[in-house]
Amino acid sequence: MYVWFSSESGNAPARLELAVCEICPPVFEITIDQRHHGAIIGFNGEKVRELQKIFNVKILFPSPVEARNNLVKIQGLNDDVSKAFKSLAELAEVLDEINYVLEIPIFKQFLKLSAGKRAIFIKKIREETDTRIFFPREGDNKDVIKVMGNKRKVLIAYDMIKEIQNEIGNIITKEMVLGNVKVRNVIVNLGNKFIQSIKEDCGDNVTLNLPTVKGDNTIVIKGPEDDVKNVITQIQTMVDEFHKYVIDLKVNPKFHKYLIGTNGVNVKKIRHLTNTRIIFPPETDSTNENITIVGKKENVNKAKAKFEVMIIDIGNVIEEHVEINEKYHGTLVVNQKECLHKSLR
């Protein structure tokens, strides 16, 4: 569309630009950890409405079901948006500082302690660091302790819990020599992806140092005795069964979380059924399409076929976007599970 101005139009272009901005105000994005969104929105959206009124902008939050979406949009005139952006950035920084979270993998030996003894340890740490400490709920497959609070104090609590666990965890170091050169090469080539997949099965409490020099076939494993034994068993299985076949299955990264499933339920099932090692790229690598499958050739092909069926099913899912009045955003964030359940019925 073209708009013509005569020499007598004066400041008409400026007025038109202002009118266009009012009709289609620019949108800016700010990254705020999704776990803080509810605090900023407030009960029934009271806090976000107040912010919108103060800065004369529109603030749009992602849907609660959008996993790991931290982008908050601010819409309005440039000056207003700049002020709102600065205020939200400062608020997010404060929330990050006072609601810092660290996850600590739990040693099996720690869980074997009596409930009373564990409670004494945790009470002492809570009182000394003024932090909140949460154990996994019953049925939760993720064995981690969550520590929340002021960042500096959370780090102190983290060190205290690690120290207690190390005292009771019977930490050992073992060296494992890989006699099979082909298996050694497969493991070394996979590198960090192999280490991460082992940790998913054996826990984050183990550390693995892979060979870095040609001719060195030794893996150094350190951690609680039970976990170290588990790692050695898994690696030995790879050696015994001569797991030499490796493929990279290319899958759109947005599908990875569905293939993995909640707490890894889907990928663990396929690993168990096909006796393969399946390695996904880390969540932080949003562009890596490769899912690595290691195992006997026939088993790798079985795992690949199962993933391909799942990918077809996922591809048939239709995604729709629904605009919801901002006054209901707070309610949706607070009661997201109940609201979603009702909407799906």
PDB file of C-alpha atoms in Angstrom, residues 92-239:
ATOM      1  CA  ALA A  92      13.092 -11.745  37.069  1.00  0.00           C
ATOM      2  CA  GLU A  93      16.584 -11.202  38.494  1.00  0.00           C
ATOM      3  CA  VAL A  94      15.168 -10.906  42.022  1.00  0.00           C
ATOM      4  CA  LEU A  95      13.022 -14.033  41.559  1.00  0.00           C
ATOM      5  CA  ASP A  96      16.041 -15.939  40.228  1.00  0.00           C
ATOM      6  CA  GLU A  97      18.067 -14.914  43.259  1.00  0.00           C
ATOM      7  CA  ILE A  98      15.477 -15.802  45.919  1.00  0.00           C
ATOM      8  CA  ASN A  99      14.100 -18.894  44.160  1.00  0.00           C
ATOM      9  CA  TYR A 100      17.327 -20.486  42.987  1.00  0.00           C
ATOM     10  CA  VAL A 101      16.973 -24.254  42.509  1.00  0.00           C
ATOM     11  CA  LEU A 102      19.581 -27.003  42.488  1.00  0.00           C
ATOM     12  CA  GLU A 103      18.938 -30.710  42.012  1.00  0.00           C
ATOM     13  CA  ILE A 104      21.157 -33.201  43.833  1.00  0.00           C
ATOM     14  CA  PRO A 105      21.083 -36.874  42.793  1.00  0.00           C
ATOM     15  CA  ILE A 106      20.291 -39.063  45.810  1.00  0.00           C
ATOM     16  CA  PHE A 107      22.671 -41.860  46.759  1.00  0.00           C
ATOM     17  CA  LYS A 108      20.900 -45.179  47.347  1.00  0.00           C
ATOM     18  CA  GLN A 109      22.696 -45.399  50.684  1.00  0.00           C
ATOM     19  CA  PHE A 110      21.097 -42.105  51.736  1.00  0.00           C
ATOM     20  CA  LEU A 111      17.632 -43.506  51.016  1.00  0.00           C
ATOM     21  CA  LYS A 112      18.487 -46.593  53.062  1.00  0.00           C
ATOM     22  CA  LEU A 113      18.883 -44.436  56.165  1.00  0.00           C
ATOM     23  CA  SER A 114      15.930 -44.458  58.523  1.00  0.00           C
ATOM     24  CA  ALA A 115      13.379 -41.691  57.963  1.00  0.00           C
ATOM     25  CA  GLY A 116      14.244 -40.273  61.383  1.00  0.00           C
ATOM     26  CA  LYS A 117      17.967 -40.068  60.668  1.00  0.00           C
ATOM     27  CA  ARG A 118      17.372 -38.437  57.284  1.00  0.00           C
ATOM     28  CA  ALA A 119      15.020 -35.934  58.904  1.00  0.00           C
ATOM     29  CA  ILE A 120      17.711 -34.928  61.431  1.00  0.00           C
ATOM     30  CA  PHE A 121      20.241 -34.266  58.641  1.00  0.00           C
ATOM     31  CA  ILE A 122      17.786 -32.271  56.544  1.00  0.00           C
ATOM     32  CA  LYS A 123      16.400 -30.272  59.489  1.00  0.00           C
ATOM     33  CA  LYS A 124      19.942 -29.222  60.440  1.00  0.00           C
ATOM     34  CA  ILE A 125      20.704 -28.082  56.872  1.00  0.00           C
ATOM     35  CA  ARG A 126      17.373 -26.239  56.528  1.00  0.00           C
ATOM     36  CA  GLU A 127      17.923 -24.352  59.780  1.00  0.00           C
ATOM     37  CA  GLU A 128      21.537 -23.419  59.010  1.00  0.00           C
ATOM     38  CA  THR A 129      20.923 -22.301  55.417  1.00  0.00           C
ATOM     39  CA  ASP A 130      17.281 -21.126  55.523  1.00  0.00           C
ATOM     40  CA  THR A 131      16.499 -23.144  52.373  1.00  0.00           C
ATOM     41  CA  ARG A 132      13.606 -25.338  51.296  1.00  0.00           C
ATOM     42  CA  ILE A 133      14.517 -28.972  50.635  1.00  0.00           C
ATOM     43  CA  PHE A 134      12.219 -31.355  48.776  1.00  0.00           C
ATOM     44  CA  PHE A 135      12.480 -35.125  48.384  1.00  0.00           C
ATOM     45  CA  PRO A 136      10.945 -36.912  45.370  1.00  0.00           C
ATOM     46  CA  ARG A 137       7.300 -37.827  45.719  1.00  0.00           C
ATOM     47  CA  GLU A 138       6.222 -41.437  45.915  1.00  0.00           C
ATOM     48  CA  GLY A 139       6.212 -42.928  42.422  1.00  0.00           C
ATOM     49  CA  ASP A 140       8.543 -40.261  41.028  1.00  0.00           C
ATOM     50  CA  ASN A 141      11.239 -41.975  38.959  1.00  0.00           C
ATOM     51  CA  LYS A 142      13.643 -39.066  39.312  1.00  0.00           C
ATOM     52  CA  ASP A 143      15.723 -39.658  42.442  1.00  0.00           C
ATOM     53  CA  VAL A 144      16.868 -36.124  43.205  1.00  0.00           C
ATOM     54  CA  ILE A 145      16.708 -33.767  46.165  1.00  0.00           C
ATOM     55  CA  LYS A 146      15.626 -30.238  45.207  1.00  0.00           C
ATOM     56  CA  VAL A 147      17.066 -27.332  47.171  1.00  0.00           C
ATOM     57  CA  MET A 148      15.411 -23.915  46.767  1.00  0.00           C
ATOM     58  CA  GLY A 149      16.120 -20.497  48.224  1.00  0.00           C
ATOM     59  CA  ASN A 150      18.658 -17.688  48.077  1.00  0.00           C
ATOM     60  CA  LYS A 151      21.370 -18.708  45.590  1.00  0.00           C
ATOM     61  CA  ARG A 152      24.315 -18.329  47.984  1.00  0.00           C
ATOM     62  CA  LYS A 153      22.553 -20.327  50.703  1.00  0.00           C
ATOM     63  CA  VAL A 154      21.394 -23.006  48.247  1.00  0.00           C
ATOM     64  CA  LEU A 155      25.015 -23.589  47.220  1.00  0.00           C
ATOM     65  CA  ILE A 156      25.979 -23.971  50.895  1.00  0.00           C
ATOM     66  CA  ALA A 157      23.138 -26.483  51.423  1.00  0.00           C
ATOM     67  CA  TYR A 158      24.229 -28.324  48.272  1.00  0.00           C
ATOM     68  CA  ASP A 159      27.765 -28.737  49.635  1.00  0.00           C
ATOM     69  CA  MET A 160      26.432 -29.930  53.010  1.00  0.00           C
ATOM     70  CA  ILE A 161      24.184 -32.579  51.428  1.00  0.00           C
ATOM     71  CA  LYS A 162      26.977 -33.764  49.121  1.00  0.00           C
ATOM     72  CA  GLU A 163      29.328 -34.030  52.102  1.00  0.00           C
ATOM     73  CA  ILE A 164      26.824 -36.161  54.058  1.00  0.00           C
ATOM     74  CA  GLN A 165      26.185 -38.376  51.045  1.00  0.00           C
ATOM     75  CA  ASN A 166      29.898 -38.838  50.405  1.00  0.00           C
ATOM     76  CA  GLU A 167      30.421 -39.879  54.032  1.00  0.00           C
ATOM     77  CA  ILE A 168      27.769 -42.605  53.855  1.00  0.00           C
ATOM     78  CA  GLY A 169      27.965 -43.393  50.137  1.00  0.00           C
ATOM     79  CA  ASN A 170      31.116 -45.544  50.150  1.00  0.00           C
ATOM     80  CA  ILE A 171      32.648 -43.713  47.161  1.00  0.00           C
ATOM     81  CA  ILE A 172      35.017 -45.919  45.157  1.00  0.00           C
ATOM     82  CA  THR A 173      37.108 -45.569  41.988  1.00  0.00           C
ATOM     83  CA  LYS A 174      37.426 -48.444  39.517  1.00  0.00           C
ATOM     84  CA  GLU A 175      39.350 -48.832  36.294  1.00  0.00           C
ATOM     85  CA  MET A 176      37.891 -50.912  33.475  1.00  0.00           C
ATOM     86  CA  VAL A 177      40.073 -52.008  30.571  1.00  0.00           C
ATOM     87  CA  LEU A 178      38.270 -52.485  27.249  1.00  0.00           C
ATOM     88  CA  GLY A 179      39.814 -55.459  25.501  1.00  0.00           C
ATOM     89  CA  ASN A 180      37.664 -55.063  22.395  1.00  0.00           C
ATOM     90  CA  VAL A 181      39.137 -52.255  20.277  1.00  0.00           C
ATOM     91  CA  LYS A 182      35.991 -51.788  18.164  1.00  0.00           C
ATOM     92  CA  VAL A 183      33.813 -51.340  21.249  1.00  0.00           C
ATOM     93  CA  ARG A 184      36.414 -48.955  22.671  1.00  0.00           C
ATOM     94  CA  ASN A 185      36.282 -46.874  19.487  1.00  0.00           C
ATOM     95  CA  VAL A 186      32.465 -46.772  19.509  1.00  0.00           C
ATOM     96  CA  ILE A 187      32.427 -45.552  23.134  1.00  0.00           C
ATOM     97  CA  VAL A 188      35.154 -42.939  22.584  1.00  0.00           C
ATOM     98  CA  ASN A 189      33.490 -41.631  19.411  1.00  0.00           C
ATOM     99  CA  LEU A 190      30.174 -41.218  21.244  1.00  0.00           C
ATOM    100  CA  GLY A 191      31.998 -39.380  24.039  1.00  0.00           C
ATOM    101  CA  ASN A 192      29.720 -37.246  26.225  1.00  0.00           C
ATOM    102  CA  LYS A 193      26.597 -38.749  24.662  1.00  0.00           C
ATOM    103  CA  PHE A 194      27.680 -42.187  25.898  1.00  0.00           C
ATOM    104  CA  ILE A 195      28.460 -40.834  29.379  1.00  0.00           C
ATOM    105  CA  GLN A 196      25.058 -39.130  29.581  1.00  0.00           C
ATOM    106  CA  SER A 197      23.207 -42.292  28.532  1.00  0.00           C
ATOM    107  CA  ILE A 198      25.048 -44.313  31.203  1.00  0.00           C
ATOM    108  CA  LYS A 199      24.133 -41.698  33.828  1.00  0.00           C
ATOM    109  CA  GLU A 200      20.483 -41.883  32.797  1.00  0.00           C
ATOM    110  CA  ASP A 201      20.532 -45.602  33.630  1.00  0.00           C
ATOM    111  CA  CYS A 202      22.920 -45.622  36.591  1.00  0.00           C
ATOM    112  CA  GLY A 203      22.402 -42.196  38.169  1.00  0.00           C
ATOM    113  CA  ASP A 204      24.168 -38.835  38.111  1.00  0.00           C
ATOM    114  CA  ASN A 205      26.345 -39.799  41.062  1.00  0.00           C
ATOM    115  CA  VAL A 206      28.886 -41.566  38.864  1.00  0.00           C
ATOM    116  CA  THR A 207      31.644 -39.921  36.849  1.00  0.00           C
ATOM    117  CA  LEU A 208      33.287 -41.557  33.845  1.00  0.00           C
ATOM    118  CA  ASN A 209      36.621 -40.608  32.295  1.00  0.00           C
ATOM    119  CA  LEU A 210      36.990 -42.095  28.824  1.00  0.00           C
ATOM    120  CA  PRO A 211      40.325 -42.854  27.123  1.00  0.00           C
ATOM    121  CA  THR A 212      41.770 -39.778  25.425  1.00  0.00           C
ATOM    122  CA  VAL A 213      45.070 -41.144  24.084  1.00  0.00           C
ATOM    123  CA  LYS A 214      45.402 -43.604  21.218  1.00  0.00           C
ATOM    124  CA  GLY A 215      46.206 -47.049  22.600  1.00  0.00           C
ATOM    125  CA  ASP A 216      44.651 -46.279  26.002  1.00  0.00           C
ATOM    126  CA  ASN A 217      41.661 -48.588  26.550  1.00  0.00           C
ATOM    127  CA  THR A 218      40.942 -47.729  30.201  1.00  0.00           C
ATOM    128  CA  ILE A 219      37.720 -46.161  31.501  1.00  0.00           C
ATOM    129  CA  VAL A 220      37.912 -44.685  35.025  1.00  0.00           C
ATOM    130  CA  ILE A 221      34.621 -44.861  36.955  1.00  0.00           C
ATOM    131  CA  LYS A 222      34.007 -43.115  40.289  1.00  0.00           C
ATOM    132  CA  GLY A 223      30.914 -43.014  42.502  1.00  0.00           C
ATOM    133  CA  PRO A 224      28.899 -44.963  45.099  1.00  0.00           C
ATOM    134  CA  GLU A 225      29.862 -48.647  45.054  1.00  0.00           C
ATOM    135  CA  ASP A 226      26.464 -49.925  43.851  1.00  0.00           C
ATOM    136  CA  ASP A 227      26.317 -47.404  40.996  1.00  0.00           C
ATOM    137  CA  VAL A 228      29.901 -48.115  39.893  1.00  0.00           C
ATOM    138  CA  LYS A 229      29.149 -51.849  39.772  1.00  0.00           C
ATOM    139  CA  ASN A 230      26.062 -51.116  37.662  1.00  0.00           C
ATOM    140  CA  VAL A 231      28.119 -49.038  35.192  1.00  0.00           C
ATOM    141  CA  ILE A 232      30.731 -51.787  34.869  1.00  0.00           C
ATOM    142  CA  THR A 233      27.994 -54.375  34.247  1.00  0.00           C
ATOM    143  CA  GLN A 234      26.443 -52.275  31.475  1.00  0.00           C
ATOM    144  CA  ILE A 235      29.744 -51.600  29.729  1.00  0.00           C
ATOM    145  CA  GLN A 236      30.769 -55.252  30.075  1.00  0.00           C
ATOM    146  CA  THR A 237      27.489 -56.244  28.413  1.00  0.00           C
ATOM    147  CA  MET A 238      28.420 -54.071  25.443  1.00  0.00           C
ATOM    148  CA  VAL A 239      31.805 -55.793  25.242  1.00  0.00           C
TER     149      VAL A 239
END
